[in-house]
JSON list of C-alpha atoms and ligand atoms in Angstrom, two decimals:
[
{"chain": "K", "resi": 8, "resn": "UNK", "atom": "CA", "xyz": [-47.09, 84.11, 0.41]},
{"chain": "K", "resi": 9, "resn": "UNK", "atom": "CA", "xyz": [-50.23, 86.20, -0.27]},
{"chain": "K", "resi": 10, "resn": "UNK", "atom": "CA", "xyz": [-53.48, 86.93, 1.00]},
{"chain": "K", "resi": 11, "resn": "UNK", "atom": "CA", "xyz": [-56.84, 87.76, -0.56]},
{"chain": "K", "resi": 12, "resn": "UNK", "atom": "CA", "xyz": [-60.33, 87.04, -0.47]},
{"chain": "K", "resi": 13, "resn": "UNK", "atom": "CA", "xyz": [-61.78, 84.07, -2.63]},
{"chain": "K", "resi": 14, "resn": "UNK", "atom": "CA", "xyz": [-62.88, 86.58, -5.21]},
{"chain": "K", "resi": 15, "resn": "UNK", "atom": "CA", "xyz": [-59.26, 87.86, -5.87]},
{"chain": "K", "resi": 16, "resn": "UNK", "atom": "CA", "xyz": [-58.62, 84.52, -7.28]},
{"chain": "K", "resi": 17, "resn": "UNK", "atom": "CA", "xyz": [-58.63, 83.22, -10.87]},
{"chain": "K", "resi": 18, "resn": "UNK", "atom": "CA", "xyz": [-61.59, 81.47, -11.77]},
{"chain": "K", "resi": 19, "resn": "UNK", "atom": "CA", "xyz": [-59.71, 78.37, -11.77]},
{"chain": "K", "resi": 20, "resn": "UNK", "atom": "CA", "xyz": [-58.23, 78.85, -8.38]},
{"chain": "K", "resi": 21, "resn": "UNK", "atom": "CA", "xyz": [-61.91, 79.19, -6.79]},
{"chain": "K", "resi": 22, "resn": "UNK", "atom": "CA", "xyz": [-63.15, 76.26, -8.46]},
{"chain": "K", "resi": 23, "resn": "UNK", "atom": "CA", "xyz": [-60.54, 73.94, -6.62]},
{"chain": "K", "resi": 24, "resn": "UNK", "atom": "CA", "xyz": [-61.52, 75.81, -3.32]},
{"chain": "K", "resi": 25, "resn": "UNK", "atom": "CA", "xyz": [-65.47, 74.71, -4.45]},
{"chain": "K", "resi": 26, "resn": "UNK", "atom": "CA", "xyz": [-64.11, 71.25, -5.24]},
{"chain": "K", "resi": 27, "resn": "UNK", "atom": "CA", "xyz": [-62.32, 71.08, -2.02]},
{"chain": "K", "resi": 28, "resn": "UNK", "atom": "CA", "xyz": [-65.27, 72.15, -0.36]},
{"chain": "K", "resi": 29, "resn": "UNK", "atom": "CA", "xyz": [-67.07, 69.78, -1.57]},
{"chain": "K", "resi": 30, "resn": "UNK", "atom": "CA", "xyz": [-65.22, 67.23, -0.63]},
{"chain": "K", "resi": 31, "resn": "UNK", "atom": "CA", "xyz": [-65.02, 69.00, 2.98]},
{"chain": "K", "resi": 32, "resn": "UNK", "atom": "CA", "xyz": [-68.97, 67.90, 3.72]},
{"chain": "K", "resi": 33, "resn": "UNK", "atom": "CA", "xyz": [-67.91, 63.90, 3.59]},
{"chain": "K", "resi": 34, "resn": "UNK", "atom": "CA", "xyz": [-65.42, 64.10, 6.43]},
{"chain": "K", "resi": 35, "resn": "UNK", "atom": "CA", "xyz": [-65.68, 62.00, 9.30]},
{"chain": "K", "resi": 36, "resn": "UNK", "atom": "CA", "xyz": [-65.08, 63.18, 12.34]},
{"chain": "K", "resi": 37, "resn": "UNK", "atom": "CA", "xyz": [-66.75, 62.20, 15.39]},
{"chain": "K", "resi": 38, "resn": "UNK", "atom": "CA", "xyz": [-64.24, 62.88, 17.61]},
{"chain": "K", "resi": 39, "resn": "UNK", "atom": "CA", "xyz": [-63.32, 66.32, 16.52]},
{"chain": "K", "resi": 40, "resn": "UNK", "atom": "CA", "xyz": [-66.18, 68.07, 14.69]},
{"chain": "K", "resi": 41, "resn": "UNK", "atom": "CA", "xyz": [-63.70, 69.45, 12.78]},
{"chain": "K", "resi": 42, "resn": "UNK", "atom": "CA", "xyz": [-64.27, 69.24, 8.93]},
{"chain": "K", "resi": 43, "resn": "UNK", "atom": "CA", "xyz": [-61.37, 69.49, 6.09]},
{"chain": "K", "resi": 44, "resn": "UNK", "atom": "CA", "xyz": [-61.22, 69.25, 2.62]},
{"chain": "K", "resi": 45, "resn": "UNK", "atom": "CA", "xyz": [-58.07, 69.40, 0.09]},
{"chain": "K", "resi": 46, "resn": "UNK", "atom": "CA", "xyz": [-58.47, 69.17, -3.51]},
{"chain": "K", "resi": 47, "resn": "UNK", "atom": "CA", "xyz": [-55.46, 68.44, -5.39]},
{"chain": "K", "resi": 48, "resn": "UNK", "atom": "CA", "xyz": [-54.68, 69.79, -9.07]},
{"chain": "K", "resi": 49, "resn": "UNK", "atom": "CA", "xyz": [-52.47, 67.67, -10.92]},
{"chain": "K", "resi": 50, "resn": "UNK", "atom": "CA", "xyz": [-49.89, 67.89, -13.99]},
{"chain": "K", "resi": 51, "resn": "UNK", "atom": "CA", "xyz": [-52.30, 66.51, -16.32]},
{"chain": "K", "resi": 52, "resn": "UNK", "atom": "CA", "xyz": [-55.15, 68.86, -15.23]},
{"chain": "K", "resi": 53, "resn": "UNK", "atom": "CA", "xyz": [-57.14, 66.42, -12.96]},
{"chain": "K", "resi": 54, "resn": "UNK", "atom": "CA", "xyz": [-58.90, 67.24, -9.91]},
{"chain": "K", "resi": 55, "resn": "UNK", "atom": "CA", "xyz": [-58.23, 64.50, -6.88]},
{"chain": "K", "resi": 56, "resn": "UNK", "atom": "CA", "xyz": [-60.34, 65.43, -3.18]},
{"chain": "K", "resi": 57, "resn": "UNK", "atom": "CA", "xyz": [-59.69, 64.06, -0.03]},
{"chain": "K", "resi": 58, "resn": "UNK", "atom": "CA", "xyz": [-61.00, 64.94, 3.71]},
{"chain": "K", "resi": 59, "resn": "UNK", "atom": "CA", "xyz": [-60.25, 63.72, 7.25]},
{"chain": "K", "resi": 60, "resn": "UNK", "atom": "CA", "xyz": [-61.25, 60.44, 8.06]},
{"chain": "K", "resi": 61, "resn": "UNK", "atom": "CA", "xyz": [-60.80, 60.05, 11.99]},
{"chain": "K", "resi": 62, "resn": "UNK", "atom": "CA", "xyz": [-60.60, 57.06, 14.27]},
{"chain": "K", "resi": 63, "resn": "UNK", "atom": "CA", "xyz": [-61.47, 55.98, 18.04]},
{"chain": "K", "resi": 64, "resn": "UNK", "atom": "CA", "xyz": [-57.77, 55.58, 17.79]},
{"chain": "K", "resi": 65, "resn": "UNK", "atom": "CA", "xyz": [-56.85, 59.19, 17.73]},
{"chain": "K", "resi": 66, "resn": "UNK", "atom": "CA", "xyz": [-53.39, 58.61, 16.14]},
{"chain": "K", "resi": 67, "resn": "UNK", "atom": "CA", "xyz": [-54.65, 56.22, 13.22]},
{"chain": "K", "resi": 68, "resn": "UNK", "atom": "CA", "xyz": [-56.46, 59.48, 11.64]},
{"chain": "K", "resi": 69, "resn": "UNK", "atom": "CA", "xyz": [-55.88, 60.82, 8.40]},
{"chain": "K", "resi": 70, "resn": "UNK", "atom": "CA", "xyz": [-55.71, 64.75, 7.16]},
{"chain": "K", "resi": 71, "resn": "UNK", "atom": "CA", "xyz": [-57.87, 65.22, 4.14]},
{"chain": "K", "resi": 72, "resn": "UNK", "atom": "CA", "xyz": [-54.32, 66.65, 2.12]},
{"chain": "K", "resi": 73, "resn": "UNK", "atom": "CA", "xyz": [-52.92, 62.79, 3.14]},
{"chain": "K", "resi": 74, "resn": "UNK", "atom": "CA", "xyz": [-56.01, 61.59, 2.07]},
{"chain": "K", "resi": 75, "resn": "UNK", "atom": "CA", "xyz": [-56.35, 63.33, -1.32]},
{"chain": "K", "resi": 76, "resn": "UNK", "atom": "CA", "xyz": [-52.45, 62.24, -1.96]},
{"chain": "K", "resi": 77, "resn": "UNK", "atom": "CA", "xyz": [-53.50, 58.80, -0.95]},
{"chain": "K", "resi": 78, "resn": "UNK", "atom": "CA", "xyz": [-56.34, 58.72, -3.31]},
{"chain": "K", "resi": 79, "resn": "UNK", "atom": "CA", "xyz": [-54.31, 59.79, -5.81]},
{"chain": "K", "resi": 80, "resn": "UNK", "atom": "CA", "xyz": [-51.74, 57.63, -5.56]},
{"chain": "K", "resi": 81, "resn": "UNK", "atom": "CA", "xyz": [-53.81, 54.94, -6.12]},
{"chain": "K", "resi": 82, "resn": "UNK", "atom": "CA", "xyz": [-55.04, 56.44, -9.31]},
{"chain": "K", "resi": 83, "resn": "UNK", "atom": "CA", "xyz": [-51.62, 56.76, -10.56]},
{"chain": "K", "resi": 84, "resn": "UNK", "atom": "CA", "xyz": [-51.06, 60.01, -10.23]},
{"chain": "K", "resi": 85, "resn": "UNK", "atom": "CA", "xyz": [-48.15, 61.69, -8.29]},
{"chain": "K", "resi": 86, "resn": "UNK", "atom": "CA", "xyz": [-47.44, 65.39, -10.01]},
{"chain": "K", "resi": 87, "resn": "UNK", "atom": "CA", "xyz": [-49.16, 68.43, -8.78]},
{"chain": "K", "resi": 88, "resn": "UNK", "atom": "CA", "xyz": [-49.80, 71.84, -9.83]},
{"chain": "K", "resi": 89, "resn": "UNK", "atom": "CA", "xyz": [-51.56, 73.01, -6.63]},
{"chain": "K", "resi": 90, "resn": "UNK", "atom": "CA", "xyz": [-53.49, 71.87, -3.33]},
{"chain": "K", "resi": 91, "resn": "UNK", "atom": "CA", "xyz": [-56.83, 73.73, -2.26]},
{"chain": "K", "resi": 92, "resn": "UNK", "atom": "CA", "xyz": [-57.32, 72.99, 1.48]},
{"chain": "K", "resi": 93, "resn": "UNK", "atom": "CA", "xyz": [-60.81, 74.40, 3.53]},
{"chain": "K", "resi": 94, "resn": "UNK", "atom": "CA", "xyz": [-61.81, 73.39, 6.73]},
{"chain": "K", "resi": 95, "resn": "UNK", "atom": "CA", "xyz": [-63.53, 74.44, 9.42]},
{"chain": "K", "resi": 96, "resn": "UNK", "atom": "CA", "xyz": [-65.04, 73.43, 13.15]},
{"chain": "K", "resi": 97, "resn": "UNK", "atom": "CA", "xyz": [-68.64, 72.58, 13.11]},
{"chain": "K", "resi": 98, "resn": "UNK", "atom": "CA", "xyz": [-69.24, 74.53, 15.98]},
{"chain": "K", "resi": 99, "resn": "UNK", "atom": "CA", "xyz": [-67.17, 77.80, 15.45]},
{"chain": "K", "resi": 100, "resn": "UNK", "atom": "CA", "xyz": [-67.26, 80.79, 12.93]},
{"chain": "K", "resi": 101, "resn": "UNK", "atom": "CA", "xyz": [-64.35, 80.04, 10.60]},
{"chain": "K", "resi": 102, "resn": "UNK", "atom": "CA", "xyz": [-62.35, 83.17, 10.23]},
{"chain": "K", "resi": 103, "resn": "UNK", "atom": "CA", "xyz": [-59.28, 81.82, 9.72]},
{"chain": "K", "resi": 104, "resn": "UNK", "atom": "CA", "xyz": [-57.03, 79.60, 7.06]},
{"chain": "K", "resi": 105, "resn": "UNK", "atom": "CA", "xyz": [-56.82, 75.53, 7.83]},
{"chain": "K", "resi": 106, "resn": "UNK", "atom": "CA", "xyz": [-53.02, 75.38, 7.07]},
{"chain": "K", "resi": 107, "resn": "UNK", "atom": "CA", "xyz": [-51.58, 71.87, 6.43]},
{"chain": "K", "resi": 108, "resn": "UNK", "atom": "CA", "xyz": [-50.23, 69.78, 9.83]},
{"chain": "K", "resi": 109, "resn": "UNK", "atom": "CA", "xyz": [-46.69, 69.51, 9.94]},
{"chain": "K", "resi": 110, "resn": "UNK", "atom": "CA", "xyz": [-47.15, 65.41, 8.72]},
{"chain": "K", "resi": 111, "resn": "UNK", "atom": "CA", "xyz": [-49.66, 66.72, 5.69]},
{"chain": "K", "resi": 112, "resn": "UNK", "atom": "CA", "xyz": [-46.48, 69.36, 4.93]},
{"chain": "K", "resi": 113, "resn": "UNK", "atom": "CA", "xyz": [-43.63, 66.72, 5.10]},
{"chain": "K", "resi": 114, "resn": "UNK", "atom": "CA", "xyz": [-45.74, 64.42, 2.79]},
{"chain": "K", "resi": 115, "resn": "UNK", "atom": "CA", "xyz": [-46.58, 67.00, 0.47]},
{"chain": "K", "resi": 116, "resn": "UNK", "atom": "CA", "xyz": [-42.80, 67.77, 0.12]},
{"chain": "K", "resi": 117, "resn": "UNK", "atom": "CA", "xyz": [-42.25, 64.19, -1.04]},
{"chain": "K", "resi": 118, "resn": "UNK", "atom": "CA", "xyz": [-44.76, 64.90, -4.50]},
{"chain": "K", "resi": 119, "resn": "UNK", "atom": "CA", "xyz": [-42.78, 68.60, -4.73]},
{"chain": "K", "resi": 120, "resn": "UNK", "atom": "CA", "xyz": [-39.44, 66.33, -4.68]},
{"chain": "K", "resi": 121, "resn": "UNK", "atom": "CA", "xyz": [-41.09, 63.41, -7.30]},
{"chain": "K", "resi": 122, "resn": "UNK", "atom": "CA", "xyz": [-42.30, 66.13, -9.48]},
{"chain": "K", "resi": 123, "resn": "UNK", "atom": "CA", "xyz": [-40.10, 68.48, -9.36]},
{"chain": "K", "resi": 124, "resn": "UNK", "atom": "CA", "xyz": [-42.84, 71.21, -8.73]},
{"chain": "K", "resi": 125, "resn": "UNK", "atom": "CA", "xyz": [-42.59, 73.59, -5.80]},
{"chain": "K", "resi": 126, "resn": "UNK", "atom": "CA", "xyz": [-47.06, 73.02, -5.22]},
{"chain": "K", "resi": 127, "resn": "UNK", "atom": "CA", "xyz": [-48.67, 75.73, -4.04]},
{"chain": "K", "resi": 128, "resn": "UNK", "atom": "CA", "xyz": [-51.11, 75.84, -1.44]},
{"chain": "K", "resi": 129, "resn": "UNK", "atom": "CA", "xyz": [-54.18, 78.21, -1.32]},
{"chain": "K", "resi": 130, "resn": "UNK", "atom": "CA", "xyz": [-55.83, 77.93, 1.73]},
{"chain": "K", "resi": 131, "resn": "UNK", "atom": "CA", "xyz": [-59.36, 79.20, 2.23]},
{"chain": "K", "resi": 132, "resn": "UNK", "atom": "CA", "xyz": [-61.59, 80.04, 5.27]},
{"chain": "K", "resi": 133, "resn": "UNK", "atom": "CA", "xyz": [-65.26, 78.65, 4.93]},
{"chain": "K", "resi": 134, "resn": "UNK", "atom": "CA", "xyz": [-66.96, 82.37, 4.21]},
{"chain": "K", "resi": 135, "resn": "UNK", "atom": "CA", "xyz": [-63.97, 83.00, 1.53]},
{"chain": "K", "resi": 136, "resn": "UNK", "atom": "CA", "xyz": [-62.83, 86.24, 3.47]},
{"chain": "K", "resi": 137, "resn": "UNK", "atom": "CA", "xyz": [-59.69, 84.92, 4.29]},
{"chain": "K", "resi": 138, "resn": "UNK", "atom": "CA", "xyz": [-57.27, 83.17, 1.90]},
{"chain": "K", "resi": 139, "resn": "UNK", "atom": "CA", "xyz": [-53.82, 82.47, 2.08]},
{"chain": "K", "resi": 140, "resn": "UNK", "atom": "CA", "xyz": [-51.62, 81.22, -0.81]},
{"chain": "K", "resi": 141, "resn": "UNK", "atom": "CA", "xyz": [-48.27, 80.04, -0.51]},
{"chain": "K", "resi": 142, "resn": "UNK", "atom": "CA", "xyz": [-45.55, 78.02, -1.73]},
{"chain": "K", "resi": 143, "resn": "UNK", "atom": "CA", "xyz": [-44.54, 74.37, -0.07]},
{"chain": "K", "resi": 144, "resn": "UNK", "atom": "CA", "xyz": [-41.04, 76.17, 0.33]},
{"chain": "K", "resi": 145, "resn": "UNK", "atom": "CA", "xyz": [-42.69, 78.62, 2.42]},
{"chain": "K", "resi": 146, "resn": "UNK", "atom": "CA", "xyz": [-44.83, 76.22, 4.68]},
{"chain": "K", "resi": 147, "resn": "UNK", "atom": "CA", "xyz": [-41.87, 73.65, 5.02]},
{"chain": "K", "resi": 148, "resn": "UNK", "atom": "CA", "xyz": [-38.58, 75.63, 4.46]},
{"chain": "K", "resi": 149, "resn": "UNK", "atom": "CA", "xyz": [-35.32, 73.59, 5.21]},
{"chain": "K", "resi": 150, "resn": "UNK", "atom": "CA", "xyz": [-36.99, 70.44, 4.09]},
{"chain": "K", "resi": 151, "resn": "UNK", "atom": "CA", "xyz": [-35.69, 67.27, 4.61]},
{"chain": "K", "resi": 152, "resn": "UNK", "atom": "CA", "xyz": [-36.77, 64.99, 1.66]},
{"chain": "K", "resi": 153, "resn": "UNK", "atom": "CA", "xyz": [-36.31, 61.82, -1.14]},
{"chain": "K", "resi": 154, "resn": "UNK", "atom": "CA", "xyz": [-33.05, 63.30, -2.40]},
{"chain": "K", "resi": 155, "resn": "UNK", "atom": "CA", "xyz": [-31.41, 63.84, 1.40]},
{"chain": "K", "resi": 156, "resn": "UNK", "atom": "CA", "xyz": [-31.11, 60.51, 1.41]},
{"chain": "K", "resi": 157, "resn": "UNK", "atom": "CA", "xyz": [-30.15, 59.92, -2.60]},
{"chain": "K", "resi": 158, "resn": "UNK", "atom": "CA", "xyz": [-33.08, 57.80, -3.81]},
{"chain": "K", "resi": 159, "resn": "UNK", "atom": "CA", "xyz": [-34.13, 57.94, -7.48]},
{"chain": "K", "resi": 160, "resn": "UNK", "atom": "CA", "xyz": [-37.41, 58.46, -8.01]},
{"chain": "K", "resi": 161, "resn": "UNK", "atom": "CA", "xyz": [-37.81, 58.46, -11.98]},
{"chain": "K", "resi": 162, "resn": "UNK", "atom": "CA", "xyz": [-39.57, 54.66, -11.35]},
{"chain": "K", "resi": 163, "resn": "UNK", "atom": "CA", "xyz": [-42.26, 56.80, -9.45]},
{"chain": "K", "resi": 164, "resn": "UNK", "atom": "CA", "xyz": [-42.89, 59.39, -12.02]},
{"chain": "K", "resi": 165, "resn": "UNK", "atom": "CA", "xyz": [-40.14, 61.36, -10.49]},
{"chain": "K", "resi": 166, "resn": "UNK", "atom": "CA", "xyz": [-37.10, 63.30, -12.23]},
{"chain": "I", "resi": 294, "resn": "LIG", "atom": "N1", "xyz": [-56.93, 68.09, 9.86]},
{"chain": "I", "resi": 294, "resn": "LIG", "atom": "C1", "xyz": [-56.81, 67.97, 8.51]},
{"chain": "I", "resi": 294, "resn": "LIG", "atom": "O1", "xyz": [-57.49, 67.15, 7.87]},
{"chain": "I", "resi": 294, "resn": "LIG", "atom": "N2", "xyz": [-55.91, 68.76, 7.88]},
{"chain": "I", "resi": 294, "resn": "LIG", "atom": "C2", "xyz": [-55.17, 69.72, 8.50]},
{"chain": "I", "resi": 294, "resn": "LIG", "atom": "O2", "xyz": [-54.36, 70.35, 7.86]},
{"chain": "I", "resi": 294, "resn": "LIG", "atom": "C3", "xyz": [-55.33, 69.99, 9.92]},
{"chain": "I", "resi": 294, "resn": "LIG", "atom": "C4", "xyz": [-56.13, 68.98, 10.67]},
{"chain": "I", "resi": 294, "resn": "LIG", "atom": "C5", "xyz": [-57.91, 67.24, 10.54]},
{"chain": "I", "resi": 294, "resn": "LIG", "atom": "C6", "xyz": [-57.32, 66.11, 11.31]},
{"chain": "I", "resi": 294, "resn": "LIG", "atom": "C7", "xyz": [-58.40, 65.85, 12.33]},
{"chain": "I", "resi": 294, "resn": "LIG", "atom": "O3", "xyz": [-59.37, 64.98, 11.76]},
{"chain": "I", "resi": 294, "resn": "LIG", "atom": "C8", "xyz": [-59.05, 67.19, 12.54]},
{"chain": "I", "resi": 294, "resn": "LIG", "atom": "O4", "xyz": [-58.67, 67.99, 11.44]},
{"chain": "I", "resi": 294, "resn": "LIG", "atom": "C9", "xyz": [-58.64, 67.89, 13.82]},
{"chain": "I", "resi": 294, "resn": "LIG", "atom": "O5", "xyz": [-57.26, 67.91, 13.96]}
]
């Protein structure tokens, strides 16, 4: 796990942030103001965004790392390189990380176990100050995962 501003980064590394903040502004979230984008790198190079999409049903909502995954699932893509994640509340000064729920973490474990690819996370505050980048094996340590329970995966791109 590191930390850095956003200018520390590779050039590559701050344009996911800049995709993922993109994707930040088309959150909805009327119930908690609070805006998130992830923007997923895959194998194959390919840049897949998601953001939180709330409900009046509090527990139907989606993170916007579920979302991208979601997305990109239905694209046909399951191997990832890297996530970008940047959120902030509309209200407050955002001076610190958004770091993945412990759902977005458990789900991102599942591509790390298809793929084979420990992903790695750089998470940015809005002002690019702060950023944090890390390994999944460092946010979710101790995992529980596909291969606990002995599924094969290779039909879903896995190894
Ligand atoms: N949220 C995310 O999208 N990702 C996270 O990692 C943390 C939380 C969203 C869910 C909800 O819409 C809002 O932020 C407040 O929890």
């Amino acid at each position: 796990m590191k930390q850095c501003n956003l200018l520390q980064l590779s050039e590559a590394d701050q344009a996911l942030i800049a995709i993922a903040s993109k994707a930040m502004k088309t959150a909805y979230n009327p119930y908690s103001k609070f805006h998130v984008g992830a923007a997923l790198l895959s194998t194959q190079g390919e840049h897949v965004v998601g953001s939180n999409v709330e409900n009046a049903a509090y527990g139907s909502s989606i993170c916007a790392e579920r979302s991208a995954i979601v997305s990109a699932n239905a694209l046909g893509k399951r191997s990832f390189e890297k996530i970008a994640l940047i959120g902030r509340h509309e209200d407050f000064s955002a001076t610190e990380v958004t770091a993945p729920c412990g759902s977005c973490r458990q789900m991102l474990y599942e591509s790390c176990q298809i793929s084979g690819i420990d992903l790695t996370v750089i998470m940015s505050n809005t002002d690019g100050s702060k950023v944090i980048v890390a390994k999944m094996s460092e946010l979710l340590p101790l995992a529980f995962g596909p291969r606990d329970l002995g599924i094969d995966l290779s039909k879903y791109g896995g190894q």
